[in-house]
Structure formats: C-alpha cells, structure tokens
mmCIF file of C-alpha atoms and ligand atoms in Angstrom:
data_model
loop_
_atom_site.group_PDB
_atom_site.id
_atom_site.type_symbol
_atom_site.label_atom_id
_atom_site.label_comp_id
_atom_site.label_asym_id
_atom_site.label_seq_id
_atom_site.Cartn_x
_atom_site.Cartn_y
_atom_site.Cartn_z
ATOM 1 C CA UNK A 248 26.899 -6.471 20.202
ATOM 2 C CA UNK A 249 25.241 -9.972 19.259
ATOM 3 C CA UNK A 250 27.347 -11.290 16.299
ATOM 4 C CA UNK A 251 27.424 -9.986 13.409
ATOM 5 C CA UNK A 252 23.940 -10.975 11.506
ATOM 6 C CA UNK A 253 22.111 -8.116 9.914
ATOM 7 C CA UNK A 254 19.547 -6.585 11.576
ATOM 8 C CA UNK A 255 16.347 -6.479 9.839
ATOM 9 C CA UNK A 256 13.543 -4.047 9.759
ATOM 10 C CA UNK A 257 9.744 -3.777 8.506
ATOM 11 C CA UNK A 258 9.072 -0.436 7.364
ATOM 12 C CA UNK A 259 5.802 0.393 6.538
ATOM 13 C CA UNK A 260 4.698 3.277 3.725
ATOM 14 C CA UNK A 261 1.019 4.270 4.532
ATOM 15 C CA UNK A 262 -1.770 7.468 4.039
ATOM 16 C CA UNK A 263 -4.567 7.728 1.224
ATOM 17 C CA UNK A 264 -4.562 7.281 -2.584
ATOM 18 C CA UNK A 265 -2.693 10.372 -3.891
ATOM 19 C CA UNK A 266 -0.373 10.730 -1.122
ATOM 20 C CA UNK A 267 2.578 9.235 -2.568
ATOM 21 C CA UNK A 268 3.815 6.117 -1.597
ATOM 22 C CA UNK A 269 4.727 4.210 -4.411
ATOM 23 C CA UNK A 270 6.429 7.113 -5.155
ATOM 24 C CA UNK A 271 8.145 6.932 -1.555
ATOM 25 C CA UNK A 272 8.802 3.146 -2.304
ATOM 26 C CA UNK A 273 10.652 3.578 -5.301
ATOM 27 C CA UNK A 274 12.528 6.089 -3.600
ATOM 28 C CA UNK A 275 13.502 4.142 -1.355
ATOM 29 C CA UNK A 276 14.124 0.546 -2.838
ATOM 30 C CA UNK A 277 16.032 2.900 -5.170
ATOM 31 C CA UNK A 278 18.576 3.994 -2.230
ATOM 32 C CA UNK A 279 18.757 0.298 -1.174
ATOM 33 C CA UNK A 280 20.081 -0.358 -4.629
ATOM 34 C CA UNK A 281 22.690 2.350 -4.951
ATOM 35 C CA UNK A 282 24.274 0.848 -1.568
ATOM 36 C CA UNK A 283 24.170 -2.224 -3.214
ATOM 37 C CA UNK A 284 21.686 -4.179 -1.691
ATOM 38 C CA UNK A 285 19.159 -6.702 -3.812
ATOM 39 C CA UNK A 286 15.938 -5.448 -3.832
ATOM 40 C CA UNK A 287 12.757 -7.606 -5.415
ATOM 41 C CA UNK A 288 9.391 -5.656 -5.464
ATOM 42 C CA UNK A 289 6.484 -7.386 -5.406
ATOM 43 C CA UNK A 290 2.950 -5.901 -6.507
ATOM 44 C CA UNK A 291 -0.657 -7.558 -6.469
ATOM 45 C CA UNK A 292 -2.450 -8.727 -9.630
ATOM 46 C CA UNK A 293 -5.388 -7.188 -8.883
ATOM 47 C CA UNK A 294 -4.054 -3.877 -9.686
ATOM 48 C CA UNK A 295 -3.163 -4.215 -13.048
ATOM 49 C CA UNK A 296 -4.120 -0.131 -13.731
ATOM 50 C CA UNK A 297 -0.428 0.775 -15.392
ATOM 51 C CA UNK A 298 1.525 -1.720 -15.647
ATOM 52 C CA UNK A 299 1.813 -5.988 -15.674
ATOM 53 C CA UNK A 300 5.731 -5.836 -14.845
ATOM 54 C CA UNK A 301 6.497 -2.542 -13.177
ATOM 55 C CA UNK A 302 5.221 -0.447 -10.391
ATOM 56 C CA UNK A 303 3.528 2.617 -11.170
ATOM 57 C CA UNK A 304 2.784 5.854 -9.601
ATOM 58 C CA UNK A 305 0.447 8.063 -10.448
ATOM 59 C CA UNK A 306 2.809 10.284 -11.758
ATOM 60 C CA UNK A 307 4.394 8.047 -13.861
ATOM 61 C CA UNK A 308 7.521 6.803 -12.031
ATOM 62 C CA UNK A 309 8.448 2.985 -12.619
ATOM 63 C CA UNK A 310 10.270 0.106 -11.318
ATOM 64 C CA UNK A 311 10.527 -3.815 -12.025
ATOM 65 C CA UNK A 312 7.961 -5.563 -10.202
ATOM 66 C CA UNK A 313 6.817 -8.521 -9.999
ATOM 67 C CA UNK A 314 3.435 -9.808 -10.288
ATOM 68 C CA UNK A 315 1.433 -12.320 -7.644
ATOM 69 C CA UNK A 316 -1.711 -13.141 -7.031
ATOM 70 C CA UNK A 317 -3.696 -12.030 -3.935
ATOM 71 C CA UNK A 318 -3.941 -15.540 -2.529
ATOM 72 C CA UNK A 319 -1.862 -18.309 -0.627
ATOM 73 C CA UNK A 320 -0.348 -18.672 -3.978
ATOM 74 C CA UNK A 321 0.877 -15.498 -3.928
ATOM 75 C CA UNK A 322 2.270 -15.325 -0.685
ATOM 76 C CA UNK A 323 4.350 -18.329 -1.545
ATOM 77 C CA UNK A 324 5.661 -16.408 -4.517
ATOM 78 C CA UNK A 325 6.706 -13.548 -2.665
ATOM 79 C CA UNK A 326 8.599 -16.531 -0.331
ATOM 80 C CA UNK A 327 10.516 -18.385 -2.591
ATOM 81 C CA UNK A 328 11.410 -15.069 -5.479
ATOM 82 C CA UNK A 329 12.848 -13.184 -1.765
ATOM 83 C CA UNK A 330 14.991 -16.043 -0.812
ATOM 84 C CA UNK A 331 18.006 -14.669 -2.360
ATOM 85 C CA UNK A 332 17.578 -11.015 -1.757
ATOM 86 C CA UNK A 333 18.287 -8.341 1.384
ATOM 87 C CA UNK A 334 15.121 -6.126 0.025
ATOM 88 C CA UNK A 335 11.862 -6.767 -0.485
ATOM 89 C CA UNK A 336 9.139 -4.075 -1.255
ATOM 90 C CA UNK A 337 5.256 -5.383 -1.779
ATOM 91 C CA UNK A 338 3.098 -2.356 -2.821
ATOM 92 C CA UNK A 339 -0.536 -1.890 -2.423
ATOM 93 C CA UNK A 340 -0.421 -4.565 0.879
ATOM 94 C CA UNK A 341 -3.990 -4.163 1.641
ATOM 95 C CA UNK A 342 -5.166 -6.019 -1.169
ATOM 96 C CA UNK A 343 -4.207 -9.180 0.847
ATOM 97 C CA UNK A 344 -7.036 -10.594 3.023
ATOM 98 C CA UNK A 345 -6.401 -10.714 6.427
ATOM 99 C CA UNK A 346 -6.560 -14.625 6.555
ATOM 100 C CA UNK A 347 -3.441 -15.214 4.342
ATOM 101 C CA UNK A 348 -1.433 -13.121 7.372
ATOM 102 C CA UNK A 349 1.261 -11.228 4.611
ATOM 103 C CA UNK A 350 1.850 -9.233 7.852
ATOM 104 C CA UNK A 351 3.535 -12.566 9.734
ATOM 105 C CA UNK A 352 5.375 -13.218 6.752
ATOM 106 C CA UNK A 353 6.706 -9.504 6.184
ATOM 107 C CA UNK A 354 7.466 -10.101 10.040
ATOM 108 C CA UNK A 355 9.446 -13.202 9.791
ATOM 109 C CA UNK A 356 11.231 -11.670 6.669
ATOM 110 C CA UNK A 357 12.563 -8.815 9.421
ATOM 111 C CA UNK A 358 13.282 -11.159 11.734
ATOM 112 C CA UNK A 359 15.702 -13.423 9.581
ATOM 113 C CA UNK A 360 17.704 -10.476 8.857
ATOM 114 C CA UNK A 361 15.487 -8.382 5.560
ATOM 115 C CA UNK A 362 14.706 -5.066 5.246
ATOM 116 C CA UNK A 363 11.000 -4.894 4.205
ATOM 117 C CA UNK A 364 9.050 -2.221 2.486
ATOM 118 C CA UNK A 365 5.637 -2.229 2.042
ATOM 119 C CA UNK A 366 2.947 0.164 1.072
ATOM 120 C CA UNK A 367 -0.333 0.274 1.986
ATOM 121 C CA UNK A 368 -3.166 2.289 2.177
ATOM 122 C CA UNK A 369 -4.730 3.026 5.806
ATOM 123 C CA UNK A 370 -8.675 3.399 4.872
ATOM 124 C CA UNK A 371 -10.672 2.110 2.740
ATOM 125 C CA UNK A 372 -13.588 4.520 0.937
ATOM 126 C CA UNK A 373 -15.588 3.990 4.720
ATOM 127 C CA UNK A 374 -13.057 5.446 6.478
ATOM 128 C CA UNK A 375 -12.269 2.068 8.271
ATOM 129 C CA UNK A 376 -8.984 0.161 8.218
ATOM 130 C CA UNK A 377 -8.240 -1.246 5.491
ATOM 131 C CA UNK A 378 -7.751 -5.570 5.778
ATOM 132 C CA UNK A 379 -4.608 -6.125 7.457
ATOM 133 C CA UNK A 380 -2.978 -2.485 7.580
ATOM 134 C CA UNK A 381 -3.931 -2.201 11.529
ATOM 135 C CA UNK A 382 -1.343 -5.525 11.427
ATOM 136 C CA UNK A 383 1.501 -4.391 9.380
ATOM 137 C CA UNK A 384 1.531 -1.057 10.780
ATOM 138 C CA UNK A 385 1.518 -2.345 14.240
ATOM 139 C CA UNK A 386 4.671 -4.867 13.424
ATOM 140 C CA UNK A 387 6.604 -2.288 11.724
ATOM 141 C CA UNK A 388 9.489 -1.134 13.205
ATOM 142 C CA UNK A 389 8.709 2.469 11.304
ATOM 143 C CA UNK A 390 6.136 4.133 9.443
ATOM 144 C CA UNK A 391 5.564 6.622 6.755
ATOM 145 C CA UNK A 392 2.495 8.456 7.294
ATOM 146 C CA UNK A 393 1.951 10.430 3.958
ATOM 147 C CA UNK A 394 -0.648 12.220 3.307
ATOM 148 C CA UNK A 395 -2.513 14.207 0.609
ATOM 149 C CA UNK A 396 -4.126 17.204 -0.184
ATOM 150 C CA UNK A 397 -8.245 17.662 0.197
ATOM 151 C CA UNK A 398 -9.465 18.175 -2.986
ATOM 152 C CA UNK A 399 -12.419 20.373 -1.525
ATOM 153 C CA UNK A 400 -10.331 22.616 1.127
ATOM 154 C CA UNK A 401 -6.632 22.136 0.566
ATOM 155 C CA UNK A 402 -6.128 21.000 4.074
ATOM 156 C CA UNK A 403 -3.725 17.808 4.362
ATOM 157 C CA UNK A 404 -5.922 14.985 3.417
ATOM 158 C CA UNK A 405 -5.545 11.460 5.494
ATOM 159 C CA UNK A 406 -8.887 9.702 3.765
ATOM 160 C CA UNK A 407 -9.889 8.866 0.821
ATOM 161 C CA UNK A 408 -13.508 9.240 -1.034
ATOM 162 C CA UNK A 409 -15.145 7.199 -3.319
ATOM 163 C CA UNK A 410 -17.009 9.003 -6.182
ATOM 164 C CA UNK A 411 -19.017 9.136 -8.957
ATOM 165 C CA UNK A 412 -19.900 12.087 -10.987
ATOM 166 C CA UNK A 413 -19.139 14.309 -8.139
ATOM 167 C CA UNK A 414 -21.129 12.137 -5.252
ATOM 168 C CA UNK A 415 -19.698 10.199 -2.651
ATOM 169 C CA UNK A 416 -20.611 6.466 -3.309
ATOM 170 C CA UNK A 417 -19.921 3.407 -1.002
ATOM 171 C CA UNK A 418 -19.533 -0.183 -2.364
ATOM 172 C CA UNK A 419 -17.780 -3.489 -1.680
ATOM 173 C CA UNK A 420 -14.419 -2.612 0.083
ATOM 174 C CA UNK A 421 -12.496 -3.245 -3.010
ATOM 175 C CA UNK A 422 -12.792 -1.981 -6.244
ATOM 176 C CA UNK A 423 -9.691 -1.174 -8.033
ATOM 177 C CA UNK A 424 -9.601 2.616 -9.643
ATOM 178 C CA UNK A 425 -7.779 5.949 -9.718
ATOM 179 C CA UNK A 426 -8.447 9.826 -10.292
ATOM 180 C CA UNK A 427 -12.134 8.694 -12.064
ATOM 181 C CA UNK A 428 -12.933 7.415 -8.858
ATOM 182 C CA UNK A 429 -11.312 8.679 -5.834
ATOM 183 C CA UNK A 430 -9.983 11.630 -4.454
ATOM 184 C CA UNK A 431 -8.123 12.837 -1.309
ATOM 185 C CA UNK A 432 -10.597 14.222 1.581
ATOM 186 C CA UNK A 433 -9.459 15.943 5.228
ATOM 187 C CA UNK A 434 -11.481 14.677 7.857
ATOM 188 C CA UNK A 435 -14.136 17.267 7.987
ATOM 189 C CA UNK A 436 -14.412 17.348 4.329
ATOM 190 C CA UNK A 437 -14.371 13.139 4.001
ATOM 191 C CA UNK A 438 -18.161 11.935 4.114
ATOM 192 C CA UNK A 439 -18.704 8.643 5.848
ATOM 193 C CA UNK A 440 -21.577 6.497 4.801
ATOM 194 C CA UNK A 441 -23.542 7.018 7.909
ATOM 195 C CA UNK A 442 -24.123 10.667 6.870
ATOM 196 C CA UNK A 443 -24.895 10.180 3.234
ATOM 197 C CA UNK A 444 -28.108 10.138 2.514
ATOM 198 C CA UNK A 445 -27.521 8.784 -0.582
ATOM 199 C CA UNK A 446 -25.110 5.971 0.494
ATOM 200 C CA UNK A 447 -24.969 2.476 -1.407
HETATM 201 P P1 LIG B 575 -2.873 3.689 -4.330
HETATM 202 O O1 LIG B 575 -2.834 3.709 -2.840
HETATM 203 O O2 LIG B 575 -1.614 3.227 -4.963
HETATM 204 O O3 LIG B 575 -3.340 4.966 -4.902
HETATM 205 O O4 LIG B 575 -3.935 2.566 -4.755
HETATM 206 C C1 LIG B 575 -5.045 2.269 -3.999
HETATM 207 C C2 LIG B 575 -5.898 1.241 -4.701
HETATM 208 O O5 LIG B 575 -6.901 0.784 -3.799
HETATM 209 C C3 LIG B 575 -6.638 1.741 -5.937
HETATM 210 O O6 LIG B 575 -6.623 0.766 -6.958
HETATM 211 C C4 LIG B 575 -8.078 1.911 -5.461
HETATM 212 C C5 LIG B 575 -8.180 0.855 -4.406
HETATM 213 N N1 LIG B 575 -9.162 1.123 -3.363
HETATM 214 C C6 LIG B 575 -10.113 0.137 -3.071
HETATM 215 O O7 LIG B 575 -10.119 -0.938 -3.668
HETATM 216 N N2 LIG B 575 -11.051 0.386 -2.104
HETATM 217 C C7 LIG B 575 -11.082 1.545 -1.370
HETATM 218 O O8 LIG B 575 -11.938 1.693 -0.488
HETATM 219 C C8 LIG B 575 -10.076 2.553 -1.674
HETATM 220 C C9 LIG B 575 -10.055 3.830 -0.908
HETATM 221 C C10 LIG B 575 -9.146 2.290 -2.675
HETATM 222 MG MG1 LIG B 576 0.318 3.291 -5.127
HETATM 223 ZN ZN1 LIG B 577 -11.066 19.295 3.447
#
C-alpha cells in the first residue's frame, strides 16, 4: 500500500460510428455519479449534430456536456472546468489534432489521481487511425472495443464507410455527419480507397 491517494485510470471507449459509445459513456459517467463521484463531460464544438449542451447518441440518450473548441483553447477549458472534479469524460476525442497532445493531458489527469473517459473513434472513412486514437488507446489503462453491425452482411462491423447515394466516397479526414453519410462495414465488406475506382 502507498498512502492513501486515489488511484487514477484512463479508460478509453473506441470502435466505428454506430457502435455505441456515447451510449457506453453515459453509461458509465452515469455509474460514477450514483457512487457519488463528480463527473464533467466534455464534447468538441465541431460536432454540434444534436445538441450545443448535452451529449447525444444516436439513439437519443443525453447528458450535460460541455462545449470546447478543438484547439489549445479548448484543451485549456477542459483543464481548468476538471479541476474540481474526480470524472472527466471527453467524447468524440479524435476530433483533436494530434499536435495539441489531449492524450498527455488525459494522461496527466490519471496520473494526479482522475478517472478519465474518453470516446473515440478508431478509423477514419480510409480505414487509417484516426489523429491521436493510436495515442490514447495506447496510454489507457483499459479499452472498450465496441463494435457494430455491417450494414451489407450482418457480420460485426469494426470500420466505418463514407457514402453518398449508395457509393463509397473518400474526402478530407473530417467531415462531421451521421446515418446520411456513414455506415458500419466488416472488413471484407469495408472498401478502402485504393480499390475504388471511383475514389475522391
Ligand atoms: P460517432 O463516433 O459518435 O458516431 O461520431 C463520429 C463523428 O466523426 C461523426 O460526426 C462523423 C465523423 N467522421 C469524420 O469526420 N471522418 C471520418 O472519416 C469518419 C469515419 C467519421
Ligand atoms: Mg458518439
Ligand atoms: Zn460485411
């Protein structure tokens, strides 16, 4: 036994869109809560599909969030509104850019005695890791790996395709969006943009 300081942990919530981890974040922040813990959730601006003061899921389940911008800015935010609290949950992580190193601060949160939730998703539409996940899920101390179902052969679905009117489409990395434009793929059903020969 060293002392008596809480230990703290980073626990990471990842798969494709669809799989259900905001749904496994609220979840859990809610469990935190009932054992009376603080909790502050934290969600990027940049998805604003639902909701400006609450985290969504695609099914409609909601908590408080709060709001920050996807820059040094933000990460300060998410700083100084955790101070006071043993919980912190940032959804959607991978709109961060790898630069601004959210994965060294969810670290040093863990290491001064927070629990730490965050969600992120583990490809982007290319199939290829998504900004910092390969970071955060390396400095976690566990890991969800959700995953969905393949929209074209019901096998359990760990990608996730971009599309337009039925095609697979490939674009800049981000581009914020929901059933319109993506859907769960397997591996052998998931197109990468090498293969398409229609790829943008
Ligand atoms: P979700 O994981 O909560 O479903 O949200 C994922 C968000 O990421 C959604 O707004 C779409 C966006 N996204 C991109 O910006 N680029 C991508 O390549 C993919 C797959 C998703
Ligand atoms: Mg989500
Ligand atoms: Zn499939």
């Amino acid at each position: 036994m060293r002392g008596k300081k809480k230990q703290g942990k980073l626990i990471a919530i990842t798969g494709p869109m669809f799989a259900g981890k905001t749904s496994k974040m609220i979840q859990l922040l809610d469990r935190e809560k009932y054992s009376g813990n603080s909790v502050r959730l934290f969600k990027p601006k940049i998805d604003n599909r639902y909701s400006k003061t609450s985290v969504v899921t695609h099914k409609g389940e909601k908590l408080p969030a709060m709001t920050v911008t996807v820059d040094a800015n933000g990460i300060d935010a998410i700083i100084k509104n955790s101070a006071d609290c043993d919980v912190v949950g940032i959804d959607e992580a991978q709109f961060w850019p790898p630069e601004l190193n959210l994965a060294n601060t969810l670290n040093d949160f863990a290491n001064s005695g927070k629990t730490v939730y965050v969600s992120i998703l583990n490809k982007d539409h290319t199939g290829k890791p998504f900004n910092n996940t390969l970071e955060v899920l390396a400095l976690a101390d566990s890991i969800h790996s959700l995953t969905s179902i393949c929209l074209k052969c019901g096998e359990d679905a760990t990608f996730t395709q971009r599309i337009s009117k039925g095609k697979e489409i490939f674009g800049s990395q981000i581009q914020v969006g929901g059933t319109e434009s993506y859907e769960p793929r397997c591996r052998k059903c998931f197109v990468a943009k090498s293969r398409s020969a229609k790829g943008r």
